[in-house]
Amino acid sequence: MKVTKRFGAALSKIEKGRSYNVQEAMALVKETATAKFDETVEVSIRLGVDPRHADQMVRGVVVLPHGTGKTMRVLVFAKGDKATEAQNAGADYVGGEELVDKIINENFFDYDVCVATPDMMRVVGRLGKVLGPKGLMPNPKSGTVTMDVATAINEIKAGKVEYRVDKTAIVHVPVGKASFTAEQLAENFTALMDAVIKAKPASSKGTYLKSVVISSTMGPGIKMVTSY
């Protein structure tokens, strides 16, 4: 495979076959993020689960101590006092059926997370086929279907991220930006790993953490040790 000079230079800094500890990996991912923009740092965790079985689904949320480095735009489906609460908490968009119509008719997707009060799910249910594939459908398991919309918005704005194993048994989660310090990335990474380890299904047998790789948007993957 032909690689660019920039990517090749970054790749040369990684020792082939070596697994790096947390501190080494965070310093290295910053060093290999050489694009002209502030690259996102993402962790990919391969798990020893079979996501085809409901009892081996790994999914949850975690608030990263230093956030993701991205300003999260939040859309809230609510009415009455809860709509006012959402607006006061800093939601970017608040509404009811008119927002549903806007999403359906205008392909409106200028937001990162959707939150809904339980009483609005009857209306929001119409968006399942639209929001679902984009990972935007409000869900009680991720804390995005709730009456406490203010707390939900505050946590999302503070750096709450959802992790969910995909059909290939891999979890992909952003843990910050290349401009973060190595210490900030390490603390975010540790918070994520603690959450994923605690979410291990009782039915999962054998090795749970099969591999952990960290990389920046345009940088090479850095293999990490799997013992924490």
JSON list of C-alpha atoms in Angstrom, two decimals:
[
{"chain": "A", "resi": 1, "resn": "MET", "atom": "CA", "xyz": [0.00, 0.00, 0.00]},
{"chain": "A", "resi": 2, "resn": "LYS", "atom": "CA", "xyz": [1.36, 3.38, -1.01]},
{"chain": "A", "resi": 3, "resn": "VAL", "atom": "CA", "xyz": [1.41, 5.94, 1.80]},
{"chain": "A", "resi": 4, "resn": "THR", "atom": "CA", "xyz": [2.03, 9.67, 1.80]},
{"chain": "A", "resi": 5, "resn": "LYS", "atom": "CA", "xyz": [5.34, 11.09, 2.98]},
{"chain": "A", "resi": 6, "resn": "ARG", "atom": "CA", "xyz": [3.60, 12.61, 6.02]},
{"chain": "A", "resi": 7, "resn": "PHE", "atom": "CA", "xyz": [1.90, 9.33, 6.98]},
{"chain": "A", "resi": 8, "resn": "GLY", "atom": "CA", "xyz": [5.09, 7.36, 6.37]},
{"chain": "A", "resi": 9, "resn": "ALA", "atom": "CA", "xyz": [7.03, 9.68, 8.68]},
{"chain": "A", "resi": 10, "resn": "ALA", "atom": "CA", "xyz": [4.41, 9.21, 11.40]},
{"chain": "A", "resi": 11, "resn": "LEU", "atom": "CA", "xyz": [4.36, 5.44, 10.90]},
{"chain": "A", "resi": 12, "resn": "SER", "atom": "CA", "xyz": [8.14, 5.25, 11.27]},
{"chain": "A", "resi": 13, "resn": "LYS", "atom": "CA", "xyz": [7.81, 6.47, 14.86]},
{"chain": "A", "resi": 14, "resn": "ILE", "atom": "CA", "xyz": [5.82, 3.39, 15.85]},
{"chain": "A", "resi": 15, "resn": "GLU", "atom": "CA", "xyz": [7.75, 0.23, 16.71]},
{"chain": "A", "resi": 16, "resn": "LYS", "atom": "CA", "xyz": [6.26, -2.66, 14.77]},
{"chain": "A", "resi": 17, "resn": "GLY", "atom": "CA", "xyz": [4.81, -5.43, 16.94]},
{"chain": "A", "resi": 18, "resn": "ARG", "atom": "CA", "xyz": [5.04, -3.41, 20.13]},
{"chain": "A", "resi": 19, "resn": "SER", "atom": "CA", "xyz": [2.16, -2.66, 22.50]},
{"chain": "A", "resi": 20, "resn": "TYR", "atom": "CA", "xyz": [2.48, 0.68, 24.27]},
{"chain": "A", "resi": 21, "resn": "ASN", "atom": "CA", "xyz": [1.34, 1.60, 27.77]},
{"chain": "A", "resi": 22, "resn": "VAL", "atom": "CA", "xyz": [-1.07, 4.47, 28.36]},
{"chain": "A", "resi": 23, "resn": "GLN", "atom": "CA", "xyz": [1.52, 7.22, 28.89]},
{"chain": "A", "resi": 24, "resn": "GLU", "atom": "CA", "xyz": [3.65, 6.14, 25.91]},
{"chain": "A", "resi": 25, "resn": "ALA", "atom": "CA", "xyz": [0.63, 5.81, 23.61]},
{"chain": "A", "resi": 26, "resn": "MET", "atom": "CA", "xyz": [-0.77, 9.24, 24.46]},
{"chain": "A", "resi": 27, "resn": "ALA", "atom": "CA", "xyz": [2.57, 10.95, 23.84]},
{"chain": "A", "resi": 28, "resn": "LEU", "atom": "CA", "xyz": [2.95, 9.03, 20.57]},
{"chain": "A", "resi": 29, "resn": "VAL", "atom": "CA", "xyz": [-0.55, 9.74, 19.26]},
{"chain": "A", "resi": 30, "resn": "LYS", "atom": "CA", "xyz": [0.13, 13.47, 19.73]},
{"chain": "A", "resi": 31, "resn": "GLU", "atom": "CA", "xyz": [3.49, 13.15, 17.99]},
{"chain": "A", "resi": 32, "resn": "THR", "atom": "CA", "xyz": [1.97, 11.34, 14.99]},
{"chain": "A", "resi": 33, "resn": "ALA", "atom": "CA", "xyz": [-0.94, 13.79, 14.58]},
{"chain": "A", "resi": 34, "resn": "THR", "atom": "CA", "xyz": [0.70, 16.02, 11.99]},
{"chain": "A", "resi": 35, "resn": "ALA", "atom": "CA", "xyz": [-2.27, 17.20, 9.92]},
{"chain": "A", "resi": 36, "resn": "LYS", "atom": "CA", "xyz": [-2.97, 20.92, 9.57]},
{"chain": "A", "resi": 37, "resn": "PHE", "atom": "CA", "xyz": [-6.12, 20.70, 11.70]},
{"chain": "A", "resi": 38, "resn": "ASP", "atom": "CA", "xyz": [-6.76, 19.62, 15.29]},
{"chain": "A", "resi": 39, "resn": "GLU", "atom": "CA", "xyz": [-7.22, 15.90, 14.79]},
{"chain": "A", "resi": 40, "resn": "THR", "atom": "CA", "xyz": [-9.68, 13.85, 16.84]},
{"chain": "A", "resi": 41, "resn": "VAL", "atom": "CA", "xyz": [-8.09, 11.07, 18.91]},
{"chain": "A", "resi": 42, "resn": "GLU", "atom": "CA", "xyz": [-10.14, 7.86, 18.79]},
{"chain": "A", "resi": 43, "resn": "VAL", "atom": "CA", "xyz": [-9.88, 4.55, 20.61]},
{"chain": "A", "resi": 44, "resn": "SER", "atom": "CA", "xyz": [-10.91, 1.26, 18.96]},
{"chain": "A", "resi": 45, "resn": "ILE", "atom": "CA", "xyz": [-11.48, -1.63, 21.35]},
{"chain": "A", "resi": 46, "resn": "ARG", "atom": "CA", "xyz": [-11.98, -5.16, 20.01]},
{"chain": "A", "resi": 47, "resn": "LEU", "atom": "CA", "xyz": [-14.01, -7.18, 22.51]},
{"chain": "A", "resi": 48, "resn": "GLY", "atom": "CA", "xyz": [-14.42, -10.90, 23.05]},
{"chain": "A", "resi": 49, "resn": "VAL", "atom": "CA", "xyz": [-18.20, -10.79, 22.72]},
{"chain": "A", "resi": 50, "resn": "ASP", "atom": "CA", "xyz": [-20.72, -11.89, 20.10]},
{"chain": "A", "resi": 51, "resn": "PRO", "atom": "CA", "xyz": [-22.91, -8.82, 19.48]},
{"chain": "A", "resi": 52, "resn": "ARG", "atom": "CA", "xyz": [-25.44, -11.00, 17.63]},
{"chain": "A", "resi": 53, "resn": "HIS", "atom": "CA", "xyz": [-26.62, -12.13, 21.06]},
{"chain": "A", "resi": 54, "resn": "ALA", "atom": "CA", "xyz": [-28.58, -9.57, 23.08]},
{"chain": "A", "resi": 55, "resn": "ASP", "atom": "CA", "xyz": [-26.99, -10.71, 26.33]},
{"chain": "A", "resi": 56, "resn": "GLN", "atom": "CA", "xyz": [-23.53, -9.87, 24.96]},
{"chain": "A", "resi": 57, "resn": "MET", "atom": "CA", "xyz": [-24.32, -6.35, 23.79]},
{"chain": "A", "resi": 58, "resn": "VAL", "atom": "CA", "xyz": [-21.90, -3.84, 25.33]},
{"chain": "A", "resi": 59, "resn": "ARG", "atom": "CA", "xyz": [-23.34, -0.35, 25.50]},
{"chain": "A", "resi": 60, "resn": "GLY", "atom": "CA", "xyz": [-23.25, 2.56, 27.89]},
{"chain": "A", "resi": 61, "resn": "VAL", "atom": "CA", "xyz": [-22.24, 6.14, 28.50]},
{"chain": "A", "resi": 62, "resn": "VAL", "atom": "CA", "xyz": [-19.31, 7.82, 30.21]},
{"chain": "A", "resi": 63, "resn": "VAL", "atom": "CA", "xyz": [-18.51, 11.44, 30.99]},
{"chain": "A", "resi": 64, "resn": "LEU", "atom": "CA", "xyz": [-14.93, 12.12, 29.89]},
{"chain": "A", "resi": 65, "resn": "PRO", "atom": "CA", "xyz": [-13.15, 14.27, 32.53]},
{"chain": "A", "resi": 66, "resn": "HIS", "atom": "CA", "xyz": [-11.84, 16.68, 29.87]},
{"chain": "A", "resi": 67, "resn": "GLY", "atom": "CA", "xyz": [-14.61, 16.35, 27.30]},
{"chain": "A", "resi": 68, "resn": "THR", "atom": "CA", "xyz": [-14.10, 15.47, 23.65]},
{"chain": "A", "resi": 69, "resn": "GLY", "atom": "CA", "xyz": [-12.84, 18.84, 22.49]},
{"chain": "A", "resi": 70, "resn": "LYS", "atom": "CA", "xyz": [-15.93, 19.16, 20.34]},
{"chain": "A", "resi": 71, "resn": "THR", "atom": "CA", "xyz": [-18.78, 21.57, 21.02]},
{"chain": "A", "resi": 72, "resn": "MET", "atom": "CA", "xyz": [-21.80, 19.30, 21.16]},
{"chain": "A", "resi": 73, "resn": "ARG", "atom": "CA", "xyz": [-25.04, 20.54, 19.61]},
{"chain": "A", "resi": 74, "resn": "VAL", "atom": "CA", "xyz": [-28.09, 19.19, 21.42]},
{"chain": "A", "resi": 75, "resn": "LEU", "atom": "CA", "xyz": [-31.63, 18.93, 20.07]},
{"chain": "A", "resi": 76, "resn": "VAL", "atom": "CA", "xyz": [-34.38, 18.34, 22.64]},
{"chain": "A", "resi": 77, "resn": "PHE", "atom": "CA", "xyz": [-37.90, 17.08, 22.03]},
{"chain": "A", "resi": 78, "resn": "ALA", "atom": "CA", "xyz": [-39.97, 18.54, 24.86]},
{"chain": "A", "resi": 79, "resn": "LYS", "atom": "CA", "xyz": [-42.95, 20.76, 25.56]},
{"chain": "A", "resi": 80, "resn": "GLY", "atom": "CA", "xyz": [-44.18, 23.11, 28.26]},
{"chain": "A", "resi": 81, "resn": "ASP", "atom": "CA", "xyz": [-42.00, 23.49, 31.34]},
{"chain": "A", "resi": 82, "resn": "LYS", "atom": "CA", "xyz": [-39.55, 20.86, 30.09]},
{"chain": "A", "resi": 83, "resn": "ALA", "atom": "CA", "xyz": [-39.01, 22.83, 26.88]},
{"chain": "A", "resi": 84, "resn": "THR", "atom": "CA", "xyz": [-38.25, 25.92, 28.97]},
{"chain": "A", "resi": 85, "resn": "GLU", "atom": "CA", "xyz": [-35.90, 23.86, 31.16]},
{"chain": "A", "resi": 86, "resn": "ALA", "atom": "CA", "xyz": [-34.09, 22.63, 28.06]},
{"chain": "A", "resi": 87, "resn": "GLN", "atom": "CA", "xyz": [-33.70, 26.15, 26.69]},
{"chain": "A", "resi": 88, "resn": "ASN", "atom": "CA", "xyz": [-32.37, 27.41, 30.03]},
{"chain": "A", "resi": 89, "resn": "ALA", "atom": "CA", "xyz": [-29.87, 24.53, 30.14]},
{"chain": "A", "resi": 90, "resn": "GLY", "atom": "CA", "xyz": [-28.39, 25.55, 26.81]},
{"chain": "A", "resi": 91, "resn": "ALA", "atom": "CA", "xyz": [-30.04, 23.22, 24.30]},
{"chain": "A", "resi": 92, "resn": "ASP", "atom": "CA", "xyz": [-29.37, 24.31, 20.73]},
{"chain": "A", "resi": 93, "resn": "TYR", "atom": "CA", "xyz": [-32.80, 23.31, 19.42]},
{"chain": "A", "resi": 94, "resn": "VAL", "atom": "CA", "xyz": [-36.01, 22.66, 21.37]},
{"chain": "A", "resi": 95, "resn": "GLY", "atom": "CA", "xyz": [-39.40, 21.68, 20.04]},
{"chain": "A", "resi": 96, "resn": "GLY", "atom": "CA", "xyz": [-41.99, 19.01, 19.37]},
{"chain": "A", "resi": 97, "resn": "GLU", "atom": "CA", "xyz": [-43.85, 17.90, 16.28]},
{"chain": "A", "resi": 98, "resn": "GLU", "atom": "CA", "xyz": [-42.54, 20.86, 14.28]},
{"chain": "A", "resi": 99, "resn": "LEU", "atom": "CA", "xyz": [-38.99, 19.56, 14.74]},
{"chain": "A", "resi": 100, "resn": "VAL", "atom": "CA", "xyz": [-40.06, 16.07, 13.68]},
{"chain": "A", "resi": 101, "resn": "ASP", "atom": "CA", "xyz": [-41.55, 17.54, 10.49]},
{"chain": "A", "resi": 102, "resn": "LYS", "atom": "CA", "xyz": [-38.41, 19.62, 9.87]},
{"chain": "A", "resi": 103, "resn": "ILE", "atom": "CA", "xyz": [-36.20, 16.53, 10.18]},
{"chain": "A", "resi": 104, "resn": "ILE", "atom": "CA", "xyz": [-38.42, 14.47, 7.85]},
{"chain": "A", "resi": 105, "resn": "ASN", "atom": "CA", "xyz": [-39.12, 17.16, 5.25]},
{"chain": "A", "resi": 106, "resn": "GLU", "atom": "CA", "xyz": [-35.88, 19.15, 5.28]},
{"chain": "A", "resi": 107, "resn": "ASN", "atom": "CA", "xyz": [-33.28, 16.50, 6.24]},
{"chain": "A", "resi": 108, "resn": "PHE", "atom": "CA", "xyz": [-32.40, 18.62, 9.26]},
{"chain": "A", "resi": 109, "resn": "PHE", "atom": "CA", "xyz": [-29.37, 17.10, 11.01]},
{"chain": "A", "resi": 110, "resn": "ASP", "atom": "CA", "xyz": [-27.46, 20.12, 12.34]},
{"chain": "A", "resi": 111, "resn": "TYR", "atom": "CA", "xyz": [-26.94, 18.56, 15.82]},
{"chain": "A", "resi": 112, "resn": "ASP", "atom": "CA", "xyz": [-24.91, 15.82, 17.50]},
{"chain": "A", "resi": 113, "resn": "VAL", "atom": "CA", "xyz": [-27.27, 14.39, 20.13]},
{"chain": "A", "resi": 114, "resn": "CYS", "atom": "CA", "xyz": [-31.04, 14.14, 20.54]},
{"chain": "A", "resi": 115, "resn": "VAL", "atom": "CA", "xyz": [-32.74, 14.16, 23.94]},
{"chain": "A", "resi": 116, "resn": "ALA", "atom": "CA", "xyz": [-36.45, 13.56, 24.52]},
{"chain": "A", "resi": 117, "resn": "THR", "atom": "CA", "xyz": [-38.84, 13.49, 27.46]},
{"chain": "A", "resi": 118, "resn": "PRO", "atom": "CA", "xyz": [-40.71, 10.16, 27.74]},
{"chain": "A", "resi": 119, "resn": "ASP", "atom": "CA", "xyz": [-44.04, 11.74, 26.79]},
{"chain": "A", "resi": 120, "resn": "MET", "atom": "CA", "xyz": [-42.55, 12.89, 23.47]},
{"chain": "A", "resi": 121, "resn": "MET", "atom": "CA", "xyz": [-41.40, 9.43, 22.34]},
{"chain": "A", "resi": 122, "resn": "ARG", "atom": "CA", "xyz": [-44.77, 8.72, 20.73]},
{"chain": "A", "resi": 123, "resn": "VAL", "atom": "CA", "xyz": [-44.06, 11.59, 18.34]},
{"chain": "A", "resi": 124, "resn": "VAL", "atom": "CA", "xyz": [-40.32, 10.96, 18.07]},
{"chain": "A", "resi": 125, "resn": "GLY", "atom": "CA", "xyz": [-41.00, 7.31, 17.19]},
{"chain": "A", "resi": 126, "resn": "ARG", "atom": "CA", "xyz": [-41.80, 8.46, 13.65]},
{"chain": "A", "resi": 127, "resn": "LEU", "atom": "CA", "xyz": [-38.09, 9.26, 13.25]},
{"chain": "A", "resi": 128, "resn": "GLY", "atom": "CA", "xyz": [-36.79, 5.80, 14.09]},
{"chain": "A", "resi": 129, "resn": "LYS", "atom": "CA", "xyz": [-35.78, 4.95, 10.51]},
{"chain": "A", "resi": 130, "resn": "VAL", "atom": "CA", "xyz": [-34.22, 8.39, 10.05]},
{"chain": "A", "resi": 131, "resn": "LEU", "atom": "CA", "xyz": [-32.37, 8.95, 13.33]},
{"chain": "A", "resi": 132, "resn": "GLY", "atom": "CA", "xyz": [-31.62, 5.30, 14.12]},
{"chain": "A", "resi": 133, "resn": "PRO", "atom": "CA", "xyz": [-29.05, 4.65, 11.38]},
{"chain": "A", "resi": 134, "resn": "LYS", "atom": "CA", "xyz": [-27.28, 7.89, 12.33]},
{"chain": "A", "resi": 135, "resn": "GLY", "atom": "CA", "xyz": [-27.07, 6.92, 16.00]},
{"chain": "A", "resi": 136, "resn": "LEU", "atom": "CA", "xyz": [-29.22, 9.91, 16.96]},
{"chain": "A", "resi": 137, "resn": "MET", "atom": "CA", "xyz": [-32.39, 8.20, 18.22]},
{"chain": "A", "resi": 138, "resn": "PRO", "atom": "CA", "xyz": [-33.08, 9.04, 21.89]},
{"chain": "A", "resi": 139, "resn": "ASN", "atom": "CA", "xyz": [-32.67, 5.96, 24.07]},
{"chain": "A", "resi": 140, "resn": "PRO", "atom": "CA", "xyz": [-33.24, 5.37, 27.81]},
{"chain": "A", "resi": 141, "resn": "LYS", "atom": "CA", "xyz": [-30.05, 3.26, 28.00]},
{"chain": "A", "resi": 142, "resn": "SER", "atom": "CA", "xyz": [-27.93, 6.21, 26.94]},
{"chain": "A", "resi": 143, "resn": "GLY", "atom": "CA", "xyz": [-29.76, 8.64, 29.21]},
{"chain": "A", "resi": 144, "resn": "THR", "atom": "CA", "xyz": [-31.28, 10.57, 26.32]},
{"chain": "A", "resi": 145, "resn": "VAL", "atom": "CA", "xyz": [-34.88, 9.71, 27.17]},
{"chain": "A", "resi": 146, "resn": "THR", "atom": "CA", "xyz": [-35.41, 11.45, 30.49]},
{"chain": "A", "resi": 147, "resn": "MET", "atom": "CA", "xyz": [-37.50, 13.95, 32.41]},
{"chain": "A", "resi": 148, "resn": "ASP", "atom": "CA", "xyz": [-34.30, 15.50, 33.78]},
{"chain": "A", "resi": 149, "resn": "VAL", "atom": "CA", "xyz": [-33.43, 17.24, 30.53]},
{"chain": "A", "resi": 150, "resn": "ALA", "atom": "CA", "xyz": [-31.21, 19.84, 32.21]},
{"chain": "A", "resi": 151, "resn": "THR", "atom": "CA", "xyz": [-28.86, 17.20, 33.64]},
{"chain": "A", "resi": 152, "resn": "ALA", "atom": "CA", "xyz": [-28.80, 15.34, 30.32]},
{"chain": "A", "resi": 153, "resn": "ILE", "atom": "CA", "xyz": [-27.87, 18.51, 28.42]},
{"chain": "A", "resi": 154, "resn": "ASN", "atom": "CA", "xyz": [-25.23, 19.53, 30.95]},
{"chain": "A", "resi": 155, "resn": "GLU", "atom": "CA", "xyz": [-23.58, 16.09, 30.85]},
{"chain": "A", "resi": 156, "resn": "ILE", "atom": "CA", "xyz": [-23.54, 16.01, 27.05]},
{"chain": "A", "resi": 157, "resn": "LYS", "atom": "CA", "xyz": [-22.05, 19.51, 26.89]},
{"chain": "A", "resi": 158, "resn": "ALA", "atom": "CA", "xyz": [-19.48, 18.50, 29.54]},
{"chain": "A", "resi": 159, "resn": "GLY", "atom": "CA", "xyz": [-18.20, 15.55, 27.52]},
{"chain": "A", "resi": 160, "resn": "LYS", "atom": "CA", "xyz": [-20.57, 12.63, 27.91]},
{"chain": "A", "resi": 161, "resn": "VAL", "atom": "CA", "xyz": [-20.07, 10.06, 25.15]},
{"chain": "A", "resi": 162, "resn": "GLU", "atom": "CA", "xyz": [-21.85, 6.85, 24.30]},
{"chain": "A", "resi": 163, "resn": "TYR", "atom": "CA", "xyz": [-19.98, 3.65, 23.56]},
{"chain": "A", "resi": 164, "resn": "ARG", "atom": "CA", "xyz": [-21.57, 0.74, 21.75]},
{"chain": "A", "resi": 165, "resn": "VAL", "atom": "CA", "xyz": [-20.11, -2.42, 20.30]},
{"chain": "A", "resi": 166, "resn": "ASP", "atom": "CA", "xyz": [-20.69, -2.72, 16.55]},
{"chain": "A", "resi": 167, "resn": "LYS", "atom": "CA", "xyz": [-21.49, -5.88, 14.59]},
{"chain": "A", "resi": 168, "resn": "THR", "atom": "CA", "xyz": [-17.76, -6.65, 14.27]},
{"chain": "A", "resi": 169, "resn": "ALA", "atom": "CA", "xyz": [-17.39, -6.58, 18.09]},
{"chain": "A", "resi": 170, "resn": "ILE", "atom": "CA", "xyz": [-15.45, -3.29, 18.07]},
{"chain": "A", "resi": 171, "resn": "VAL", "atom": "CA", "xyz": [-16.15, -0.17, 20.11]},
{"chain": "A", "resi": 172, "resn": "HIS", "atom": "CA", "xyz": [-15.05, 3.15, 18.54]},
{"chain": "A", "resi": 173, "resn": "VAL", "atom": "CA", "xyz": [-15.00, 6.19, 20.85]},
{"chain": "A", "resi": 174, "resn": "PRO", "atom": "CA", "xyz": [-13.35, 9.64, 20.58]},
{"chain": "A", "resi": 175, "resn": "VAL", "atom": "CA", "xyz": [-11.33, 10.56, 23.67]},
{"chain": "A", "resi": 176, "resn": "GLY", "atom": "CA", "xyz": [-10.22, 14.08, 22.80]},
{"chain": "A", "resi": 177, "resn": "LYS", "atom": "CA", "xyz": [-8.19, 16.14, 20.37]},
{"chain": "A", "resi": 178, "resn": "ALA", "atom": "CA", "xyz": [-4.53, 16.11, 19.42]},
{"chain": "A", "resi": 179, "resn": "SER", "atom": "CA", "xyz": [-4.24, 19.53, 21.08]},
{"chain": "A", "resi": 180, "resn": "PHE", "atom": "CA", "xyz": [-5.06, 17.98, 24.47]},
{"chain": "A", "resi": 181, "resn": "THR", "atom": "CA", "xyz": [-2.15, 17.28, 26.79]},
{"chain": "A", "resi": 182, "resn": "ALA", "atom": "CA", "xyz": [-1.00, 13.68, 27.07]},
{"chain": "A", "resi": 183, "resn": "GLU", "atom": "CA", "xyz": [-2.30, 13.71, 30.65]},
{"chain": "A", "resi": 184, "resn": "GLN", "atom": "CA", "xyz": [-5.79, 14.85, 29.57]},
{"chain": "A", "resi": 185, "resn": "LEU", "atom": "CA", "xyz": [-5.93, 12.15, 26.91]},
{"chain": "A", "resi": 186, "resn": "ALA", "atom": "CA", "xyz": [-4.76, 9.55, 29.42]},
{"chain": "A", "resi": 187, "resn": "GLU", "atom": "CA", "xyz": [-7.43, 10.53, 31.96]},
{"chain": "A", "resi": 188, "resn": "ASN", "atom": "CA", "xyz": [-10.16, 10.45, 29.32]},
{"chain": "A", "resi": 189, "resn": "PHE", "atom": "CA", "xyz": [-8.90, 7.10, 28.06]},
{"chain": "A", "resi": 190, "resn": "THR", "atom": "CA", "xyz": [-8.83, 5.62, 31.57]},
{"chain": "A", "resi": 191, "resn": "ALA", "atom": "CA", "xyz": [-12.40, 6.78, 32.25]},
{"chain": "A", "resi": 192, "resn": "LEU", "atom": "CA", "xyz": [-13.56, 5.11, 29.03]},
{"chain": "A", "resi": 193, "resn": "MET", "atom": "CA", "xyz": [-11.73, 1.84, 29.70]},
{"chain": "A", "resi": 194, "resn": "ASP", "atom": "CA", "xyz": [-13.06, 1.67, 33.26]},
{"chain": "A", "resi": 195, "resn": "ALA", "atom": "CA", "xyz": [-16.61, 2.01, 31.91]},
{"chain": "A", "resi": 196, "resn": "VAL", "atom": "CA", "xyz": [-16.15, -0.59, 29.16]},
{"chain": "A", "resi": 197, "resn": "ILE", "atom": "CA", "xyz": [-14.59, -3.08, 31.58]},
{"chain": "A", "resi": 198, "resn": "LYS", "atom": "CA", "xyz": [-17.45, -2.61, 34.06]},
{"chain": "A", "resi": 199, "resn": "ALA", "atom": "CA", "xyz": [-19.91, -3.22, 31.21]},
{"chain": "A", "resi": 200, "resn": "LYS", "atom": "CA", "xyz": [-18.54, -6.72, 30.54]},
{"chain": "A", "resi": 201, "resn": "PRO", "atom": "CA", "xyz": [-21.51, -9.06, 30.03]},
{"chain": "A", "resi": 202, "resn": "ALA", "atom": "CA", "xyz": [-21.78, -11.98, 32.45]},
{"chain": "A", "resi": 203, "resn": "SER", "atom": "CA", "xyz": [-22.21, -14.29, 29.44]},
{"chain": "A", "resi": 204, "resn": "SER", "atom": "CA", "xyz": [-18.89, -13.22, 27.89]},
{"chain": "A", "resi": 205, "resn": "LYS", "atom": "CA", "xyz": [-16.34, -16.02, 28.15]},
{"chain": "A", "resi": 206, "resn": "GLY", "atom": "CA", "xyz": [-12.61, -16.01, 27.51]},
{"chain": "A", "resi": 207, "resn": "THR", "atom": "CA", "xyz": [-10.60, -12.85, 26.81]},
{"chain": "A", "resi": 208, "resn": "TYR", "atom": "CA", "xyz": [-12.77, -9.74, 27.04]},
{"chain": "A", "resi": 209, "resn": "LEU", "atom": "CA", "xyz": [-10.26, -7.09, 25.87]},
{"chain": "A", "resi": 210, "resn": "LYS", "atom": "CA", "xyz": [-8.79, -8.56, 22.70]},
{"chain": "A", "resi": 211, "resn": "SER", "atom": "CA", "xyz": [-7.05, -5.45, 21.40]},
{"chain": "A", "resi": 212, "resn": "VAL", "atom": "CA", "xyz": [-6.92, -1.70, 22.00]},
{"chain": "A", "resi": 213, "resn": "VAL", "atom": "CA", "xyz": [-5.73, 0.71, 19.31]},
{"chain": "A", "resi": 214, "resn": "ILE", "atom": "CA", "xyz": [-5.54, 4.50, 19.50]},
{"chain": "A", "resi": 215, "resn": "SER", "atom": "CA", "xyz": [-5.10, 6.84, 16.56]},
{"chain": "A", "resi": 216, "resn": "SER", "atom": "CA", "xyz": [-5.65, 10.40, 15.43]},
{"chain": "A", "resi": 217, "resn": "THR", "atom": "CA", "xyz": [-7.88, 11.22, 12.45]},
{"chain": "A", "resi": 218, "resn": "MET", "atom": "CA", "xyz": [-5.05, 11.16, 9.92]},
{"chain": "A", "resi": 219, "resn": "GLY", "atom": "CA", "xyz": [-2.48, 9.22, 11.92]},
{"chain": "A", "resi": 220, "resn": "PRO", "atom": "CA", "xyz": [-1.53, 5.53, 12.11]},
{"chain": "A", "resi": 221, "resn": "GLY", "atom": "CA", "xyz": [-2.95, 3.14, 14.68]},
{"chain": "A", "resi": 222, "resn": "ILE", "atom": "CA", "xyz": [-0.95, 2.60, 17.89]},
{"chain": "A", "resi": 223, "resn": "LYS", "atom": "CA", "xyz": [-1.46, -0.76, 19.58]},
{"chain": "A", "resi": 224, "resn": "MET", "atom": "CA", "xyz": [-1.81, -0.59, 23.35]},
{"chain": "A", "resi": 225, "resn": "VAL", "atom": "CA", "xyz": [-1.44, -3.10, 26.15]},
{"chain": "A", "resi": 226, "resn": "THR", "atom": "CA", "xyz": [-4.75, -4.62, 27.23]},
{"chain": "A", "resi": 227, "resn": "SER", "atom": "CA", "xyz": [-4.10, -4.96, 30.96]},
{"chain": "A", "resi": 228, "resn": "TYR", "atom": "CA", "xyz": [-5.42, -2.10, 33.14]}
]
